């Protein structure tokens, strides 16, 4: 046996040595995927089946490409030159520069960044006199990129993919945008793949060249490919058909950015006679963790199927713990206390992670760890009070509390955009210096004395009057009500609702969480002092820290101890995802839960609370359906709320006997409806009342409610009223 094959288990070695024909390697979490991929690459070279420049190797990140290059060099005994190894975009850029003239470019074409793309699209929309407030350019840009991710050139958009943006003119602007890019000898990132796919489809000489060039194709994270990436790979693989895709259908969690799980599910259909190798020996986690994750994911129908088992002899460990708590505040205290205890017992903070479904959930844990003096880091994002939308909202509050706060006033005077440009702000600064007064007061003086003209004068007068109204609300109704009204009447909430980027819903959730945070303080002043102190805490550059991130950001990482809070219906699985995607989204949410559990090496701790605060009010919650899908034999229940006869009740040791159990905890998770509700049926919803079904899509219903208007809900949450 060659030395580089030593240490591989039988499945890994099979994946490495099956070099000819199409191969799908289903690599479960912690099963040595990267090792298999790099060893297969080296095996092809060392067995002299191909030269380095005859192997096309595709990764999703530059980091993965660098790691693979280093591992191959280690096996080969030195750097390997001439590799076609990189990300989809990097490899397509390299190809496109060779054939640029055939798509109307020169080889020196520019690749525009996001800001330049948006600036170019705005110019096109301005020329067409489009109202940006009604039809935001970034929403159109997102739609254009979605079309590109699906491989649609201008003029090729199918009816099912059309949009009513700008009264149906989106395709017209897409075509104009592409024409303008060619005139500038430029492309955007979406074009790199789109144009190469178009070229490979339409130019047989180019296709034949790459069929001769690449004898083998290796693809990492195949479950994350979108349609245009899939088309590119299929076209290139038509030559030698020696394509090996490595991925895990159970870890496909990026549909929101275009990933199509169907790409991996239909691999055998796309490549008849394909060999499927399953890597199921996990070298990361203990047996209870693997059993819990495998049993949970088995509830998904859209999967190829595999079952993880320990690859080590010492994989016996403690059971997965499910902690049932009375409220979200106790959840934060419990996680903080457990981490502090682990830290004191010698557990490295670097090996502890808190994984949340949505970014807004981090705030309570951040504040608890700060109180305890436990260092932490936010991975893949900013600390809660450093996020742009939170800083904007707090700037409004600072101006309410202290009108002379020039930095806060300057931040929000044109956020959302009110036509107060840089020149107007410079004039305000000059007036403030001349009058020796704050910007807010200088603006008021200019308005009163006619120092501002036209639309700017009207805008500034309206804003100052709004601040006066908001201060009255603050004085009479308190900071929580004031914040909600400020965000609504200023147009700030509407700005993010109009934003169609994937981040916008998360920003709105963060603003709701800010309102919840504000409710903990008696006055606005004490809250602002708290925020100032929190943000002033110096981050230690060195030293161990607890990692905090979303479940999406945790993929590919591992920790000894993982806390998984917020496992309640509506939080996880996420209600918005279920409303928008039905059963398909539910299965992706379950894959997200699987990813979360399999990040843990030694202990996985799941938490859920009976009550969460929504704005200033407490709302009852029911446990996530995913908890019911965990196998009882590997689960240990604990917490202040204990199961009693299938229901949840407060434990007597923590709460007095008279403590009231929330009604919602007596409600079991609703099962899927067996008989579909037809269009036209009259239904009742506990929150929205009576209504009539106007459209149905799988288990999602569009309902026109008599008092609440049109809503989209899951059919299991309504009762049919007309038999």
XYZ file of C-alpha atoms in Angstrom:
723
model
C 0.000 0.000 0.000
C 1.258 3.478 -0.879
C 2.186 5.451 2.226
C -0.356 8.195 1.507
C -3.165 5.599 1.623
C -2.221 4.385 5.083
C -4.635 5.394 7.795
C -7.636 5.606 5.460
C -10.631 3.453 6.343
C -12.126 1.190 3.690
C -14.759 3.704 2.512
C -12.233 6.540 2.327
C -9.811 4.376 0.361
C -12.603 3.332 -2.019
C -13.394 7.011 -2.649
C -9.712 7.727 -3.361
C -9.013 4.775 -5.640
C -12.250 4.846 -7.693
C -10.740 7.237 -10.200
C -12.587 6.362 -13.418
C -16.116 7.427 -14.221
C -18.524 9.578 -12.195
C -18.242 9.222 -8.411
C -20.364 10.801 -5.681
C -18.772 10.785 -2.237
C -21.451 11.328 0.421
C -19.297 12.617 3.260
C -21.098 12.965 6.577
C -20.021 15.511 9.177
C -16.563 14.776 10.600
C -15.849 11.855 8.251
C -12.606 13.151 6.730
C -13.964 14.783 3.555
C -11.004 17.087 2.969
C -8.511 14.295 3.519
C -10.288 12.123 0.945
C -10.392 14.914 -1.622
C -6.725 15.841 -1.314
C -5.562 12.227 -1.178
C -7.583 11.454 -4.325
C -5.927 14.416 -6.063
C -2.449 13.191 -5.053
C -3.325 9.596 -5.993
C -4.223 10.639 -9.555
C -0.877 12.430 -9.865
C 1.266 9.773 -8.201
C -0.329 6.952 -10.207
C 0.438 8.995 -13.354
C -3.115 9.100 -14.576
C -2.852 12.824 -15.299
C -0.539 15.829 -15.153
C -1.324 18.599 -12.611
C -2.858 20.881 -15.260
C -5.266 18.119 -16.346
C -7.151 18.075 -13.037
C -9.832 20.702 -12.437
C -10.460 21.088 -8.694
C -13.254 23.364 -7.514
C -13.782 24.701 -3.990
C -16.212 27.238 -2.533
C -13.729 29.435 -0.668
C -10.186 30.664 -1.186
C -9.358 29.304 2.272
C -10.398 25.791 1.224
C -8.350 26.118 -1.959
C -5.246 27.185 0.001
C -5.679 24.336 2.482
C -6.029 21.799 -0.298
C -2.975 23.155 -2.131
C -0.926 22.841 1.068
C -2.115 19.289 1.770
C -1.371 18.142 -1.780
C 2.104 19.687 -1.568
C 2.738 17.811 1.684
C 1.793 14.470 0.125
C 3.760 15.214 -3.051
C 6.822 16.391 -1.143
C 6.750 19.941 -2.475
C 4.649 22.573 -4.283
C 2.794 21.457 -7.410
C 2.788 23.968 -10.276
C 0.207 24.509 -13.001
C -2.815 23.527 -10.922
C -6.359 24.370 -11.938
C -7.443 24.665 -8.308
C -9.650 27.425 -6.930
C -13.157 28.763 -6.451
C -15.834 28.707 -9.150
C -15.394 32.430 -9.762
C -11.585 32.366 -9.850
C -11.484 29.460 -12.314
C -14.142 30.992 -14.569
C -12.323 34.341 -14.563
C -9.178 32.509 -15.724
C -11.121 30.787 -18.504
C -13.000 33.915 -19.557
C -9.834 35.979 -20.024
C -8.664 33.440 -22.624
C -11.922 33.612 -24.604
C -13.062 37.160 -23.775
C -13.339 38.305 -27.412
C -15.952 35.627 -28.079
C -18.357 37.251 -25.616
C -17.725 40.845 -26.637
C -14.950 41.678 -24.156
C -11.184 42.053 -24.194
C -8.899 39.988 -21.975
C -8.239 43.034 -19.786
C -11.881 43.283 -18.673
C -12.633 44.659 -15.200
C -14.592 42.813 -12.516
C -16.890 45.300 -10.789
C -17.384 45.195 -7.034
C -20.809 45.478 -5.405
C -20.726 49.283 -5.091
C -19.845 49.791 -8.755
C -22.523 47.333 -9.878
C -25.167 49.221 -7.913
C -23.938 52.606 -9.155
C -24.200 51.412 -12.759
C -27.703 50.032 -12.262
C -28.809 53.279 -10.592
C -27.668 55.244 -13.649
C -29.822 53.047 -15.879
C -32.841 53.371 -13.590
C -32.394 57.147 -13.249
C -32.420 57.498 -17.023
C -35.766 55.667 -17.018
C -37.070 58.010 -14.260
C -37.683 55.188 -11.790
C -38.661 56.154 -8.237
C -35.948 54.623 -6.010
C -38.154 54.781 -2.919
C -40.794 52.636 -4.559
C -38.411 50.435 -6.542
C -35.072 50.174 -4.657
C -32.067 49.535 -6.944
C -30.568 46.967 -4.556
C -33.773 44.901 -4.846
C -33.413 44.884 -8.637
C -29.719 43.998 -8.339
C -30.622 41.042 -6.117
C -33.149 39.871 -8.726
C -30.592 40.156 -11.533
C -28.078 38.117 -9.551
C -30.745 35.462 -8.900
C -31.341 35.231 -12.646
C -27.615 34.885 -13.244
C -27.326 32.197 -10.541
C -29.938 30.236 -12.474
C -28.151 30.696 -15.810
C -30.619 33.107 -17.453
C -29.252 35.588 -20.004
C -31.367 38.627 -20.983
C -34.179 37.463 -23.218
C -34.161 33.963 -21.680
C -36.210 34.592 -18.527
C -39.042 32.028 -18.322
C -42.519 33.215 -17.320
C -42.249 31.506 -13.931
C -39.152 33.590 -13.105
C -40.529 37.004 -14.070
C -41.182 39.756 -11.538
C -43.510 42.750 -11.301
C -40.630 45.015 -10.205
C -41.020 48.494 -11.742
C -44.270 47.384 -13.384
C -42.617 44.502 -15.176
C -39.566 46.397 -16.511
C -36.925 44.390 -14.615
C -35.935 42.329 -17.683
C -35.559 45.527 -19.707
C -33.183 46.946 -17.086
C -31.285 43.645 -16.925
C -30.650 43.815 -20.668
C -29.591 47.476 -20.443
C -27.288 46.678 -17.501
C -25.578 43.874 -19.457
C -25.174 46.121 -22.517
C -23.610 48.844 -20.396
C -21.191 46.321 -18.830
C -19.980 45.297 -22.295
C -19.499 48.937 -23.271
C -17.309 49.368 -20.175
C -15.417 46.125 -20.925
C -16.534 44.908 -17.502
C -18.326 42.022 -15.813
C -19.793 41.423 -12.386
C -19.219 38.256 -10.357
C -22.374 36.621 -11.700
C -21.156 37.105 -15.266
C -18.003 35.047 -14.694
C -20.024 31.839 -14.516
C -22.939 32.952 -16.686
C -20.763 33.928 -19.663
C -18.624 30.786 -19.422
C -21.725 28.576 -19.375
C -23.095 30.487 -22.370
C -19.771 30.038 -24.173
C -19.539 26.321 -23.441
C -23.110 25.823 -24.648
C -22.776 27.785 -27.870
C -19.140 27.404 -28.937
C -18.117 23.813 -29.688
C -14.466 24.782 -30.139
C -14.248 26.138 -26.578
C -16.088 23.130 -25.157
C -13.848 20.688 -27.024
C -10.729 22.518 -25.804
C -11.661 22.007 -22.150
C -12.742 18.412 -22.784
C -9.199 17.778 -24.052
C -7.645 19.762 -21.211
C -9.322 18.206 -18.155
C -9.071 14.455 -17.652
C -10.434 14.645 -14.086
C -12.765 16.997 -12.215
C -12.949 17.194 -8.405
C -15.674 19.222 -6.676
C -15.911 20.093 -2.983
C -19.180 20.914 -1.140
C -21.303 19.842 -4.108
C -24.527 20.235 -2.087
C -23.957 24.011 -2.061
C -23.850 24.496 -5.849
C -26.418 26.695 -7.550
C -27.850 26.064 -11.014
C -25.286 27.960 -13.099
C -22.415 26.220 -11.256
C -24.167 22.913 -11.888
C -24.507 23.663 -15.616
C -20.802 24.608 -15.853
C -19.692 21.355 -14.196
C -22.005 19.193 -16.295
C -20.770 20.740 -19.545
C -17.119 20.234 -18.606
C -17.721 16.662 -17.396
C -19.167 15.540 -20.740
C -15.632 14.845 -21.992
C -13.921 12.124 -19.940
C -16.831 11.841 -17.454
C -14.292 11.422 -14.656
C -16.049 13.735 -12.235
C -15.911 13.215 -8.479
C -18.251 15.329 -6.366
C -17.849 15.350 -2.598
C -20.687 16.655 -0.445
C -23.332 15.985 2.164
C -27.001 16.321 1.286
C -27.733 16.491 5.029
C -25.709 19.717 5.297
C -27.336 21.652 2.453
C -28.365 24.828 4.317
C -27.833 27.673 1.841
C -30.952 27.745 -0.357
C -31.368 31.429 0.547
C -28.255 32.204 -1.493
C -29.163 29.979 -4.445
C -27.913 26.516 -3.447
C -29.983 23.705 -4.979
C -30.049 20.484 -2.982
C -31.523 18.747 -6.048
C -28.083 18.964 -7.711
C -26.654 16.354 -5.359
C -29.879 14.340 -5.047
C -30.033 13.697 -8.812
C -26.314 12.995 -9.359
C -26.948 9.370 -10.327
C -29.624 10.501 -12.772
C -27.303 13.072 -14.340
C -24.412 10.611 -14.578
C -25.780 7.105 -15.290
C -23.647 4.353 -13.832
C -22.211 6.678 -11.175
C -20.624 5.106 -8.132
C -21.792 6.353 -4.718
C -19.401 6.057 -1.759
C -20.750 6.808 1.715
C -18.377 8.077 4.396
C -20.178 7.333 7.656
C -17.367 6.860 10.190
C -17.256 10.090 12.181
C -13.960 10.956 13.930
C -15.248 14.079 15.680
C -18.199 13.361 17.965
C -19.272 10.896 20.641
C -21.788 8.132 20.011
C -24.769 9.899 21.731
C -24.214 13.045 19.658
C -24.051 11.044 16.414
C -27.129 8.992 17.351
C -29.116 12.130 18.116
C -28.094 13.832 14.854
C -28.712 10.741 12.708
C -32.146 10.068 14.206
C -33.151 13.714 13.767
C -32.125 13.958 10.102
C -33.819 10.645 9.287
C -37.139 12.548 9.444
C -36.221 14.292 6.166
C -37.592 12.717 2.995
C -35.347 14.580 0.524
C -32.048 12.817 1.231
C -29.885 10.020 -0.152
C -29.468 8.406 3.243
C -26.543 7.510 5.480
C -26.059 6.898 9.186
C -23.103 8.298 11.115
C -21.289 6.045 13.566
C -18.183 6.621 15.702
C -14.862 6.055 13.972
C -12.947 5.993 17.278
C -12.950 3.370 20.003
C -13.192 6.036 22.741
C -16.370 7.643 21.378
C -18.623 6.795 24.321
C -19.607 10.014 26.070
C -22.298 11.849 27.958
C -25.833 12.074 26.632
C -27.129 15.070 24.711
C -28.728 17.375 27.286
C -32.062 19.086 26.684
C -32.624 21.886 29.212
C -36.201 23.135 29.636
C -36.360 26.622 31.142
C -39.057 29.015 32.306
C -38.008 32.031 30.257
C -35.353 33.444 27.945
C -33.666 35.344 30.770
C -33.102 32.099 32.656
C -31.739 30.631 29.413
C -29.030 33.311 29.246
C -28.197 32.864 32.944
C -27.984 29.080 32.542
C -25.671 29.206 29.536
C -23.486 31.833 31.219
C -23.294 29.806 34.432
C -22.426 26.575 32.602
C -19.664 28.318 30.642
C -18.237 29.941 33.767
C -18.219 26.554 35.521
C -16.479 24.845 32.581
C -13.916 27.660 32.424
C -13.096 27.353 36.119
C -12.636 23.587 35.756
C -9.976 24.104 33.077
C -12.073 23.836 29.918
C -10.639 26.094 27.189
C -13.013 28.874 26.128
C -11.803 28.350 22.547
C -13.565 24.969 22.656
C -16.974 26.396 23.651
C -19.559 27.744 21.200
C -23.072 29.212 21.377
C -24.903 28.553 18.095
C -28.123 30.499 17.443
C -30.665 30.365 14.642
C -30.782 34.151 14.152
C -28.350 36.951 14.905
C -30.711 38.821 17.247
C -30.446 35.956 19.761
C -26.826 36.789 20.619
C -27.650 39.948 22.616
C -28.794 38.283 25.835
C -25.799 35.931 25.841
C -23.366 38.766 25.069
C -24.651 40.805 27.998
C -24.562 37.809 30.352
C -20.972 36.926 29.424
C -19.954 40.571 29.836
C -21.511 40.576 33.309
C -19.589 37.418 34.223
C -16.352 38.695 32.686
C -16.142 35.796 30.239
C -14.325 36.779 26.987
C -16.226 36.024 23.775
C -16.062 36.633 20.043
C -18.767 36.944 17.401
C -17.827 34.880 14.348
C -19.186 35.904 10.953
C -20.713 39.125 12.233
C -20.537 42.061 14.601
C -21.351 42.291 18.275
C -24.978 43.213 18.755
C -24.515 46.903 19.569
C -21.944 47.315 16.760
C -24.357 46.354 13.977
C -25.223 49.188 11.593
C -28.985 49.048 12.119
C -28.555 49.035 15.910
C -26.133 51.964 15.782
C -28.609 53.889 13.612
C -31.508 53.221 15.996
C -29.415 54.146 19.025
C -28.341 57.360 17.255
C -32.032 58.328 17.037
C -32.387 57.607 20.766
C -29.285 59.664 21.550
C -30.725 62.681 19.712
C -34.003 62.225 21.595
C -32.185 62.174 24.922
C -29.533 64.755 24.078
C -30.241 67.057 21.070
C -26.702 68.462 21.262
C -25.184 65.053 20.301
C -23.758 66.142 16.934
C -22.320 62.727 16.002
C -25.676 61.030 16.441
C -27.564 63.810 14.634
C -25.180 63.690 11.664
C -25.560 59.887 11.480
C -29.355 59.897 11.176
C -30.165 63.230 9.501
C -30.118 61.474 6.122
C -30.873 57.900 7.282
C -33.130 56.858 5.686
C -32.366 59.136 2.749
C -34.171 62.473 2.918
C -32.198 64.447 0.350
C -29.797 65.890 2.935
C -26.554 65.433 1.012
C -22.925 66.105 1.885
C -23.155 69.750 0.802
C -26.151 70.360 3.075
C -24.369 68.733 6.025
C -21.281 70.926 5.396
C -23.524 73.981 5.454
C -25.016 72.826 8.746
C -21.535 72.445 10.236
C -20.576 75.955 9.076
C -23.747 77.404 10.615
C -23.169 75.489 13.869
C -19.644 76.917 14.132
C -20.845 80.435 13.274
C -23.672 80.330 15.839
C -21.567 78.369 18.345
C -24.333 75.822 18.855
C -25.008 72.118 18.153
C -26.073 70.925 14.671
C -29.625 70.254 15.857
C -30.063 73.799 17.165
C -28.299 75.319 14.155
C -30.694 73.481 11.839
C -33.660 74.785 13.839
C -32.300 78.341 13.641
C -31.730 78.093 9.880
C -35.274 76.793 9.377
C -36.782 79.552 11.538
C -34.797 82.340 9.844
C -35.215 81.094 6.273
C -31.587 80.049 5.940
C -32.617 76.860 4.137
C -34.491 76.839 0.843
C -36.901 74.615 -1.041
C -37.195 70.896 -0.384
C -34.280 70.898 2.080
C -36.053 73.459 4.284
C -39.248 71.371 4.286
C -37.348 68.166 5.036
C -35.433 69.674 7.941
C -38.525 71.342 9.403
C -40.445 68.044 9.296
C -37.595 66.125 10.928
C -37.211 68.642 13.768
C -40.959 68.645 14.359
C -40.921 64.861 14.458
C -38.209 64.927 17.125
C -40.359 67.249 19.237
C -43.305 64.866 18.922
C -41.100 61.878 19.759
C -39.740 63.597 22.867
C -43.293 64.122 24.083
C -44.009 60.428 23.511
C -40.806 59.529 25.368
C -41.894 61.657 28.335
C -45.453 60.318 28.478
C -45.242 56.713 27.232
C -41.661 55.654 27.896
C -38.640 54.621 25.825
C -39.974 51.346 24.357
C -43.033 52.985 22.793
C -40.917 55.958 21.711
C -38.372 53.713 19.950
C -41.073 51.805 18.073
C -42.721 55.029 16.893
C -39.397 56.630 15.940
C -38.375 53.655 13.802
C -41.804 53.537 12.146
C -42.418 57.261 11.533
C -38.844 58.014 10.456
C -39.191 55.492 7.636
C -36.341 53.394 9.012
C -38.419 50.205 9.302
C -39.899 50.789 5.840
C -36.378 51.175 4.432
C -35.393 47.671 5.580
C -38.744 46.174 4.590
C -38.160 47.454 1.055
C -34.636 46.017 1.034
C -34.723 42.630 -0.730
C -31.246 41.501 0.309
C -30.949 38.262 2.346
C -29.695 40.287 5.341
C -32.734 42.589 5.592
C -35.052 40.263 7.596
C -32.250 39.690 10.109
C -31.788 43.441 10.531
C -35.489 43.819 11.315
C -35.234 41.021 13.892
C -32.253 42.816 15.457
C -34.318 46.001 15.786
C -37.053 44.031 17.555
C -34.415 42.634 19.889
C -33.204 46.185 20.607
C -36.732 47.038 21.720
C -36.684 44.005 24.018
C -33.341 45.136 25.465
C -34.664 48.636 26.083
C -37.561 47.207 28.103
C -35.092 46.069 30.786
C -34.280 49.698 31.730
C -36.395 52.233 33.577
C -35.114 55.230 31.645
C -33.577 55.918 28.260
C -30.580 57.538 29.948
C -29.674 54.404 31.916
C -30.008 52.303 28.759
C -27.702 54.593 26.755
C -25.160 54.540 29.581
C -25.316 50.730 29.561
C -24.728 50.602 25.784
C -21.788 52.995 26.076
C -20.184 50.834 28.765
C -20.798 47.620 26.817
C -19.275 48.948 23.595
C -16.353 50.482 25.485
C -15.207 47.122 26.855
C -11.871 46.531 25.166
C -11.653 43.347 23.166
C -8.592 41.385 24.149
C -6.620 40.563 21.032
C -5.077 37.492 22.617
C -6.421 34.802 24.860
C -9.152 32.192 24.677
C -12.739 33.264 23.978
C -16.163 31.696 23.691
C -17.340 31.630 20.055
C -20.812 32.901 19.262
C -22.369 32.657 15.799
C -25.389 31.624 13.778
C -25.876 28.005 12.791
C -25.252 28.954 9.151
C -21.864 30.369 10.110
C -20.890 27.270 12.098
C -20.711 24.844 9.185
C -17.228 23.347 8.929
C -16.291 24.218 12.525
C -16.067 22.014 15.619
C -15.962 22.569 19.393
C -15.762 20.366 22.474
C -18.917 21.941 23.956
C -21.789 23.406 21.950
C -24.805 25.269 23.367
C -27.885 25.332 21.109
C -30.428 27.800 22.603
C -33.853 28.856 21.362
C -35.194 25.483 20.203
C -38.833 26.627 20.129
C -41.446 26.696 17.416
C -41.193 29.962 15.509
C -37.590 30.534 16.550
C -36.204 27.187 15.367
C -37.625 26.086 13.037
C -37.873 29.687 11.933
C -41.468 30.726 11.310
C -40.646 33.061 8.421
C -38.785 30.267 6.627
C -41.749 27.897 7.100
C -44.234 30.487 5.862
C -42.198 31.151 2.733
C -41.005 27.645 1.901
C -43.360 25.113 3.479
C -42.101 21.531 3.791
C -39.021 22.231 1.697
C -37.921 24.892 4.173
C -38.786 22.665 7.120
C -36.360 20.050 5.810
C -33.648 22.694 5.434
C -34.301 23.875 9.005
C -33.889 20.262 10.130
C -30.588 20.042 8.219
C -29.541 23.189 10.077
C -30.321 21.457 13.384
C -28.242 18.468 12.216
C -25.316 20.789 11.432
C -25.609 22.371 14.879
C -25.551 19.091 16.795
C -22.653 17.655 14.764
C -20.429 20.653 15.585
C -20.059 19.176 19.106
C -17.204 16.808 19.889
C -17.890 16.014 23.568
C -21.160 17.602 24.670
C -24.179 19.119 22.973
C -26.600 21.124 25.115
C -29.995 22.105 23.675
C -32.085 24.746 25.477
C -35.656 25.963 25.108
C -37.771 28.370 27.128
C -41.474 28.414 27.989
C -41.638 32.215 27.647
C -39.909 34.776 25.447
C -40.366 38.500 25.472
C -41.694 40.012 22.268
C -41.108 43.758 22.536
C -42.157 44.554 26.120
C -44.579 41.641 26.425
C -44.003 38.027 27.386
C -45.189 35.395 24.954
C -45.584 31.675 25.640
C -43.656 29.222 23.464
C -43.815 25.528 22.721
C -40.709 23.345 22.316
C -39.330 22.841 18.830
C -40.648 19.812 16.982
C -36.986 18.857 16.509
C -36.746 18.013 20.222
C -39.495 15.408 19.795
C -37.481 13.920 16.924
C -34.446 13.172 19.098
C -34.098 9.562 20.355
C -34.887 9.375 24.087
C -32.203 6.754 24.772
C -29.389 9.291 24.158
C -31.139 12.346 25.698
C -30.914 13.633 29.277
C -33.603 16.117 30.342
C -32.973 18.821 32.937
C -33.973 22.370 33.808
C -36.528 24.314 35.824
C -39.407 23.084 33.646
C -39.796 19.292 33.562
C -41.894 16.924 31.415
C -44.992 15.602 33.219
C -47.235 13.171 31.390
C -46.263 14.460 27.961
C -46.643 18.110 28.978
C -44.240 20.639 30.433
C -44.606 21.976 33.970
C -42.447 24.008 36.370
C -40.232 21.909 38.657
C -41.254 22.317 42.307
C -37.635 22.776 43.362
C -37.394 26.003 41.364
C -40.875 27.496 41.417
C -43.655 27.606 44.037
C -46.578 25.259 43.581
C -48.907 28.092 42.613
C -46.695 29.103 39.688
C -48.896 29.196 36.598
C -47.937 27.049 33.653
C -48.281 28.893 30.319
C -51.219 27.559 28.319
C -49.079 27.221 25.202
C -46.985 24.550 26.914
C -50.030 22.304 26.960
C -50.293 22.489 23.170
C -48.507 19.753 21.261
C -46.706 20.598 18.011
C -49.335 20.363 15.267
C -48.816 17.445 12.855
C -48.918 17.924 9.092
C -52.473 17.944 7.690
C -53.383 14.766 5.823
C -56.305 16.265 3.864
C -55.454 19.429 1.948
C -57.652 22.503 2.298
C -58.938 23.611 -1.143
C -58.992 27.118 -2.588
C -62.244 28.819 -1.643
C -62.630 27.102 1.713
C -63.584 29.170 4.746
C -61.104 28.751 7.613
C -60.378 29.992 11.133
C -56.956 31.004 12.506
C -56.477 31.587 16.242
C -54.624 34.873 15.690
C -56.077 36.252 12.432
C -59.693 35.062 12.784
C -61.957 33.984 9.906
C -60.924 34.088 6.279
C -61.138 32.400 2.884
C -58.353 30.517 1.057
C -57.409 32.336 -2.163
C -54.363 30.238 -3.177
C -52.544 27.066 -2.071
C -48.944 25.973 -2.556
C -48.104 22.609 -0.975
C -48.862 23.137 2.749
C -48.866 26.948 2.496
C -52.132 28.825 2.136
C -52.761 32.396 1.026
C -55.799 33.497 3.012
C -57.850 36.685 2.828
C -58.805 37.228 6.490
C -61.871 39.308 7.246
C -60.100 41.589 9.733
C -56.388 41.046 9.057
C -56.166 41.148 5.269
C -54.111 38.700 3.180
C -51.669 36.407 5.036
C -49.634 33.307 4.141
C -49.835 30.564 6.783
C -49.234 26.822 7.089
C -52.390 24.744 6.665
C -51.850 22.969 10.010
C -52.513 26.247 11.854
C -56.033 26.783 10.490
C -59.324 24.958 10.974
C -61.697 24.475 8.090
C -65.154 25.914 8.815
C -67.234 24.768 5.819
C -66.710 21.003 6.198
